[in-house]
Coordinates of C-alpha atoms and ligand atoms in Angstrom, one line a residue:
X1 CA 54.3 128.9 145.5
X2 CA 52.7 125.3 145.9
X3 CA 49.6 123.9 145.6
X4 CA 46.4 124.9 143.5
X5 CA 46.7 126.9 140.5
X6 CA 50.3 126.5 140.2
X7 CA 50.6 122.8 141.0
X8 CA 48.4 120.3 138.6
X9 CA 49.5 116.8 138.7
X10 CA 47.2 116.3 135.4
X11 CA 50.2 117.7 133.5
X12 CA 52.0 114.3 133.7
X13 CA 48.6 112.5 132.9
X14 CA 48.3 114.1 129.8
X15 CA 49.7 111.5 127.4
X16 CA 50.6 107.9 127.7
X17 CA 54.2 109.0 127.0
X18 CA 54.0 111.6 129.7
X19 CA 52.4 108.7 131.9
X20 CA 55.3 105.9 130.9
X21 CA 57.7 108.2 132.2
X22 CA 56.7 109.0 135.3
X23 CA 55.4 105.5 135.7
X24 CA 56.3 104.0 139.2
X25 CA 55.9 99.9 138.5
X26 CA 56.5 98.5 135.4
X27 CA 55.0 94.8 134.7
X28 CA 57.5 92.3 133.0
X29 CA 56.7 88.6 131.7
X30 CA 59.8 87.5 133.3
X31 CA 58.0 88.5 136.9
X32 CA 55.3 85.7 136.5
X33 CA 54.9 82.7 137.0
X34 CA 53.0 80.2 135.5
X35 CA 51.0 77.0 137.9
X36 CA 51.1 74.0 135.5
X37 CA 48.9 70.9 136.6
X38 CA 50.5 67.9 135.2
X39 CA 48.7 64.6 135.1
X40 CA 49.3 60.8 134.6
X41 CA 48.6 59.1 130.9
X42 CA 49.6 60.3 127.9
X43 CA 48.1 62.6 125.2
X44 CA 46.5 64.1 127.9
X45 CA 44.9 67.6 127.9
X46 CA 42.0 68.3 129.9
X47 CA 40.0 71.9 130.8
X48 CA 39.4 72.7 134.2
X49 CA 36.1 73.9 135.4
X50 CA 36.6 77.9 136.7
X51 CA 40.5 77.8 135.1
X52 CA 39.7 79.0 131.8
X53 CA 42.6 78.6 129.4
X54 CA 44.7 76.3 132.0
X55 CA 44.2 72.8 131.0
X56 CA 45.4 69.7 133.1
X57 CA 48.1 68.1 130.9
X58 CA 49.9 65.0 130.8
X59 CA 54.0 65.1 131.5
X60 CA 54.1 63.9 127.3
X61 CA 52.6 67.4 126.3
X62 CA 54.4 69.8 128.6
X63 CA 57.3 70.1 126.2
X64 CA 54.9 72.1 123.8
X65 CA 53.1 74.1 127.4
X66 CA 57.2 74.9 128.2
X67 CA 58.2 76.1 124.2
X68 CA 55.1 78.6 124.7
X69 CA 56.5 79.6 128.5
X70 CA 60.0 79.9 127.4
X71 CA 59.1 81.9 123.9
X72 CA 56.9 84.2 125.9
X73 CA 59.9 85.2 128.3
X74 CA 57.8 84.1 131.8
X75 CA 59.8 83.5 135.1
X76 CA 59.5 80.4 135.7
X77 CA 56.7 77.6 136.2
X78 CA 55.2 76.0 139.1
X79 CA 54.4 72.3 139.0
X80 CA 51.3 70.4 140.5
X81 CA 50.9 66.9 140.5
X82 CA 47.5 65.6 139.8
X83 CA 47.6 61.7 139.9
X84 CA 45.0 58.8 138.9
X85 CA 45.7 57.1 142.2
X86 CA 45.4 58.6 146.0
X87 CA 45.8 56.6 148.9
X88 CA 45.6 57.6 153.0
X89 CA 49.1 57.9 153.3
X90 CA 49.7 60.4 150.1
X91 CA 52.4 57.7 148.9
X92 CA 52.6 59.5 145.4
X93 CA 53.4 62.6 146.5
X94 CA 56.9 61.2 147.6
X95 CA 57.6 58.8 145.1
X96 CA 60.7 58.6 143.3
X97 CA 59.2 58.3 140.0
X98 CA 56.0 60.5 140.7
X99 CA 54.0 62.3 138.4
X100 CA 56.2 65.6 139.7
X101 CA 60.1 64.3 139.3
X102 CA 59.0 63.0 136.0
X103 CA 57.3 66.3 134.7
X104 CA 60.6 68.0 136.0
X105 CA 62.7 66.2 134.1
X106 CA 61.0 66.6 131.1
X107 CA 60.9 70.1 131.8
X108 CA 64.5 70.2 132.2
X109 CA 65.2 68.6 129.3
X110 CA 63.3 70.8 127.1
X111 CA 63.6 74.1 128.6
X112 CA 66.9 74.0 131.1
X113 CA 67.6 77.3 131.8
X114 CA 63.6 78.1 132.2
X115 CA 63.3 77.8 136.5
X116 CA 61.2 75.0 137.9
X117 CA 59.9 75.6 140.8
X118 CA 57.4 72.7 142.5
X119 CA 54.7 72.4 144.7
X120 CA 55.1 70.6 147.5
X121 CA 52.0 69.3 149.8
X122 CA 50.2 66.1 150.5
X123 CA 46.9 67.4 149.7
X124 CA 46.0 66.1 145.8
X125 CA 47.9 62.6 146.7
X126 CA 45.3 61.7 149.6
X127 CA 42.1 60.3 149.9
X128 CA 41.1 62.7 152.7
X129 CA 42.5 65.8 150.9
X130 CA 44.6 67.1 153.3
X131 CA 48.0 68.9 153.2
X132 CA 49.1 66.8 156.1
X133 CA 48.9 63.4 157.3
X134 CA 45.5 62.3 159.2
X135 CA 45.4 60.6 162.4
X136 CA 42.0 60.0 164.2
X137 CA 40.1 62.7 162.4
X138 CA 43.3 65.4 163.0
X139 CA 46.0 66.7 160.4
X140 CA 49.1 65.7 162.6
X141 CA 52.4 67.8 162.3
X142 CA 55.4 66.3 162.8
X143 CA 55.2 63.0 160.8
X144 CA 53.8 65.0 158.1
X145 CA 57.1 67.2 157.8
X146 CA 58.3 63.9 157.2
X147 CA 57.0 63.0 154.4
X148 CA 56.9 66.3 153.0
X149 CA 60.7 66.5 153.1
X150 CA 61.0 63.1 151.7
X151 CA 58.3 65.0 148.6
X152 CA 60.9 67.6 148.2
X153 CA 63.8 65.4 148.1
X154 CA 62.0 63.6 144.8
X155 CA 61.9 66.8 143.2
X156 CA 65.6 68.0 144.1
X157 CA 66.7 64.8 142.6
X158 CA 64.7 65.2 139.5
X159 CA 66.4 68.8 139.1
X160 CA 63.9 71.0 140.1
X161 CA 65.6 74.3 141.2
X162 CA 63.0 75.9 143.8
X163 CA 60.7 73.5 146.1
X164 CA 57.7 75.2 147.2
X165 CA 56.2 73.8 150.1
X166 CA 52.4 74.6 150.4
X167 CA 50.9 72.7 153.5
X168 CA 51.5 74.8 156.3
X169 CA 52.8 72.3 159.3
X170 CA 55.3 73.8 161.4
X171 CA 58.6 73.4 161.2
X172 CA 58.1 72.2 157.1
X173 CA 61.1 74.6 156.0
X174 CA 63.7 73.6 158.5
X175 CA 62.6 70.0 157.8
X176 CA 63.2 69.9 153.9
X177 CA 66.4 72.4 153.9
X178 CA 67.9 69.7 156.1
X179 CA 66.8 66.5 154.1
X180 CA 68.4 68.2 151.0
X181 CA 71.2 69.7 152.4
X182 CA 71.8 65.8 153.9
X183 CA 72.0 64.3 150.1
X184 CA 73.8 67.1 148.5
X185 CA 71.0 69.1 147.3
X186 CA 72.5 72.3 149.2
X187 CA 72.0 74.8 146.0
X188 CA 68.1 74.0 145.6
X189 CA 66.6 76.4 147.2
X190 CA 62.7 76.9 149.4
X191 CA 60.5 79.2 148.3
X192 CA 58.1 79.2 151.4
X193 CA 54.4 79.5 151.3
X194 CA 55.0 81.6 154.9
X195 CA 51.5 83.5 154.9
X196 CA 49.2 81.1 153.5
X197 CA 45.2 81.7 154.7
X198 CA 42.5 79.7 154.5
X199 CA 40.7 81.2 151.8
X200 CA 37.4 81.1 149.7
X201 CA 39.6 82.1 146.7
X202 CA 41.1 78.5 145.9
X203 CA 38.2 76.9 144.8
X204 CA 38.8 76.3 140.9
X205 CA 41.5 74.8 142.1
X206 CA 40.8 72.3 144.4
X207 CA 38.8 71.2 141.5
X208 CA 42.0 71.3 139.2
X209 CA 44.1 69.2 141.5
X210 CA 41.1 66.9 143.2
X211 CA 42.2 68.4 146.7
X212 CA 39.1 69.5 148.4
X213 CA 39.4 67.6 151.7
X214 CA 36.7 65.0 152.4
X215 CA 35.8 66.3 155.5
X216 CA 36.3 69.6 157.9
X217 CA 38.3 72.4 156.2
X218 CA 42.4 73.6 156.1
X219 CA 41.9 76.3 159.3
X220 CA 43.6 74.0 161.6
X221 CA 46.9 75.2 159.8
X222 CA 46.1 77.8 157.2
X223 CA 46.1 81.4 158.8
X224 CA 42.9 83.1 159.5
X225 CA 42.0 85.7 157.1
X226 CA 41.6 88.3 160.3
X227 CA 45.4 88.0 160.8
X228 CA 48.2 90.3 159.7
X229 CA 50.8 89.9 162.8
X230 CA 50.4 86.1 162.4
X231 CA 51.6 86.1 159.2
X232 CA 54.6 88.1 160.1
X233 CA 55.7 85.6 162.7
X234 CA 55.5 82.6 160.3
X235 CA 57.4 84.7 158.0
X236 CA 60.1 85.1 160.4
X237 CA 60.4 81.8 161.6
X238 CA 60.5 80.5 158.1
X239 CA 63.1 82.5 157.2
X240 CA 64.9 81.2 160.3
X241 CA 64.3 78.0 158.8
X242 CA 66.2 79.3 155.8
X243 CA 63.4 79.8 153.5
X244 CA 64.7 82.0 150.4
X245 CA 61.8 83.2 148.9
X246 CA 58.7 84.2 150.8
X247 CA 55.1 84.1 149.6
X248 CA 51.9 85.5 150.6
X249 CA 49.0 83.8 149.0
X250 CA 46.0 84.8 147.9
X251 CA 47.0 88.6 146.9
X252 CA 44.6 90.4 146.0
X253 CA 42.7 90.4 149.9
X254 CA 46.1 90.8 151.6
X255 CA 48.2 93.4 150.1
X256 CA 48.3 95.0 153.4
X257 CA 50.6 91.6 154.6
X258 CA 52.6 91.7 151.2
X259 CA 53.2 95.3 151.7
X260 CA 54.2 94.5 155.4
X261 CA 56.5 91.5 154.4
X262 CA 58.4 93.2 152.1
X263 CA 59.3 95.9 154.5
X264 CA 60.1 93.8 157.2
X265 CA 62.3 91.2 155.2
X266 CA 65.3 91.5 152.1
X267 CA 64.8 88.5 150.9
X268 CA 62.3 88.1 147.4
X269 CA 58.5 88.3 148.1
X270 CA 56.4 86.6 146.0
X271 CA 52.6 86.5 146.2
X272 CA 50.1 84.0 144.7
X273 CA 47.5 85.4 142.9
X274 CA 44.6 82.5 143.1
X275 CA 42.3 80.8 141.2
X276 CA 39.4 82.0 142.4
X277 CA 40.8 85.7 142.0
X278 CA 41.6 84.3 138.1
X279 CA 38.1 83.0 138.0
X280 CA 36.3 85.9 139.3
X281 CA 37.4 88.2 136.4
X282 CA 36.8 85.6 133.7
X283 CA 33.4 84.9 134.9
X284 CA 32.2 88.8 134.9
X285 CA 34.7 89.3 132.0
X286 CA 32.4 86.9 130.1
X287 CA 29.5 88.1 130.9
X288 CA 30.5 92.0 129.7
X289 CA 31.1 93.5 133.4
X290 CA 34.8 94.0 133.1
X291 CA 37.6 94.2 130.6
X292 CA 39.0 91.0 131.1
X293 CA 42.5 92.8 130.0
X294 CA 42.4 95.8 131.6
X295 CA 41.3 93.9 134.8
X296 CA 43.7 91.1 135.5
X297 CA 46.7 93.8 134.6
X298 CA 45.7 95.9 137.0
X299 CA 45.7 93.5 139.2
X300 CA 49.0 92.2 138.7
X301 CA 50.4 96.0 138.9
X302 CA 49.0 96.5 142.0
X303 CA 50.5 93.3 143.1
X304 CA 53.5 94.6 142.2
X305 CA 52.9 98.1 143.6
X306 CA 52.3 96.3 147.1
X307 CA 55.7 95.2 147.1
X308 CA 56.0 91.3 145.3
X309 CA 58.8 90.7 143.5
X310 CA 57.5 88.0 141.5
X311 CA 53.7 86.6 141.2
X312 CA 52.8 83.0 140.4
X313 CA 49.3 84.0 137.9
X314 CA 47.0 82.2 135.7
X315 CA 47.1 85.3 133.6
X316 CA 51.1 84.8 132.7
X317 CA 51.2 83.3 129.7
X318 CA 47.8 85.7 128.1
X319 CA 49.3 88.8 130.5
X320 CA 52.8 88.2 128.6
X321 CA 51.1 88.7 125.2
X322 CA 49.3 91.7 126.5
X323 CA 51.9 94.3 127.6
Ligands
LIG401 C1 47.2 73.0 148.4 C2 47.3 74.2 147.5 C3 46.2 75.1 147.3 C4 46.6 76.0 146.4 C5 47.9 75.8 146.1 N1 48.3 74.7 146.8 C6 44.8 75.0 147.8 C7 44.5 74.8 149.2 O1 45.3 75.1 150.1 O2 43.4 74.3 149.4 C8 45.7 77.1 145.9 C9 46.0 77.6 144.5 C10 45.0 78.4 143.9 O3 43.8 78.5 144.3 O4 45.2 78.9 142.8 N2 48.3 72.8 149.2
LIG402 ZN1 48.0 71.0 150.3

């Protein structure tokens, strides 16, 4: 006997404790997280327009943003630099004793066991706002890996433990594993932003970290939204490159690639859930459309559903108090 009247899957909806346990994905703190935007000065703490609750903050004030991190049980952090000063060549963004190395060591003096993990682009370092170097009105590849291996170096010598790179140039990954692996930095590992598209959904955060690029747009090297098979090739070749953590970013318009990605690869997928995903739900959130709460954990469950191990959210610290 199966089916109707004998089979009723409302039986096991009947009560949260009946639910709980037969719950497939559970959400845990120590799964997310959290993008910290770190900026020059001191005494520093400054909203962001569209990042409700994440304020920029200088590297003196992180120590109490990390006691909060660490007490709430999150994953980890991921660092942005925001500096004062931007020139064409993005010269802060590999600068031994940039805004980034010296947020990570504070970090690791406060919180040393907490994972740092750091963004790595040229993007909010340059005049022109772009994640690579810009020669005669084009984002050129190959010196820019340059450069953003000399970025990730900085970081591994500060201590960070993950290097993130974000840019999208080819051959990024193979380029920094190689310039760490040259100066002894063999055990820091690259979590790769493999399936990054060019996306309406980052636009809080250009504003957050002063990126927008001053002319033309990031679809010379960010994958087109259209594109699933794409992003599964830059996947693979990343992980070629030795990439050990994979990310998908946005998430919540592509959990069909991390879905994909996590059954084509073993190694951890992580997908970014973006500020303009983050922003979307405040804004209607404010304005009485949707449960703030109930909205942003669904969200993260179904990015977890979808098959991401760990997700890098706005929401960690506030989700964290939540469940
Ligand atoms: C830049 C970068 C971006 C984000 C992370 N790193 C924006 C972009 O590519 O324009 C987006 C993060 C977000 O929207 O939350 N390399
Ligand atoms: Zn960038």
């Amino acid at each position: 006997m199966s089916g109707f009247p004998a089979t009723r899957l409302r039986r096991l909806r009947r009560t949260e404790g009946l639910r709980s346990l037969v719950r497939e994905t559970e959400l845990d703190a120590g799964r997310f997280v959290l993008p910290i935007f770190v900026c020059e000065g001191r005494g520093r703490r400054e909203p962001i327009d569209g990042l409700p609750e994440i304020d920029r903050v200088s590297v003196d004030l992180l120590a109490d943003e990390l006691a909060e991190v660490v007490e709430l049980g999150l994953g980890g952090v991921l660092l942005f630099g925001v500096p004062d000063d931007k020139d064409e060549a993005a010269s802060g963004a590999y600068e031994a004793d940039g805004i980034v190395p010296r947020a990570i060591q504070a970090a690791k003096e406060r919180a040393p066991d907490l994972p740092v993990i750091t963004d790595v682009c040229l993007c909010s370092y340059s005049t022109h706002g772009h994640c690579g170097l810009v020669h005669d009105g084009e984002i050129v590849n190959d010196l820019s890996i340059e450069l953003i291996a000399r970025a990730a170096l900085t970081h591994a010598e500060a201590g960070a433990d993950l290097v993130a790179p974000s840019d999208m140039m080819d051959g990024r990954v193979a380029a920094i594993r190689s310039s760490l692996d040259a100066e002894g930095y063999e055990q820091v590992g690259i979590v790769s932003y493999a399936a990054k598209y060019a996306s309406a959904f980052y636009g809080p955060f250009r504003e957050a970290a002063a990126s927008t690029p001053s002319f033309g747009d990031r679809r010379g090297y960010q994958l087109d939204p259209a594109n699933r098979r794409e992003a599964l090739r830059e996947v693979a070749l990343d992980l070629e490159e030795a990439a050990d953590i994979v990310m998908v970013k946005p998430a919540m318009a592509y959990l069909d690639v991390v879905s994909a990605v996590r059954a084509r690869v073993d190694v951890p997928v992580a997908a970014y859930s973006t500020s303009g995903e983050y922003a979307m739900v405040k804004a209607a959130a404010e304005r009485g459309w949707v449960d703030e709460r109930q909205a942003a954990l669904e969200q993260l469950v179904g990015i977890r559903r979808a098959g991401a191990d760990m997700i890098v959210t706005y929401w960690a610290k506030q989700a964290a108090r939540w469940l």
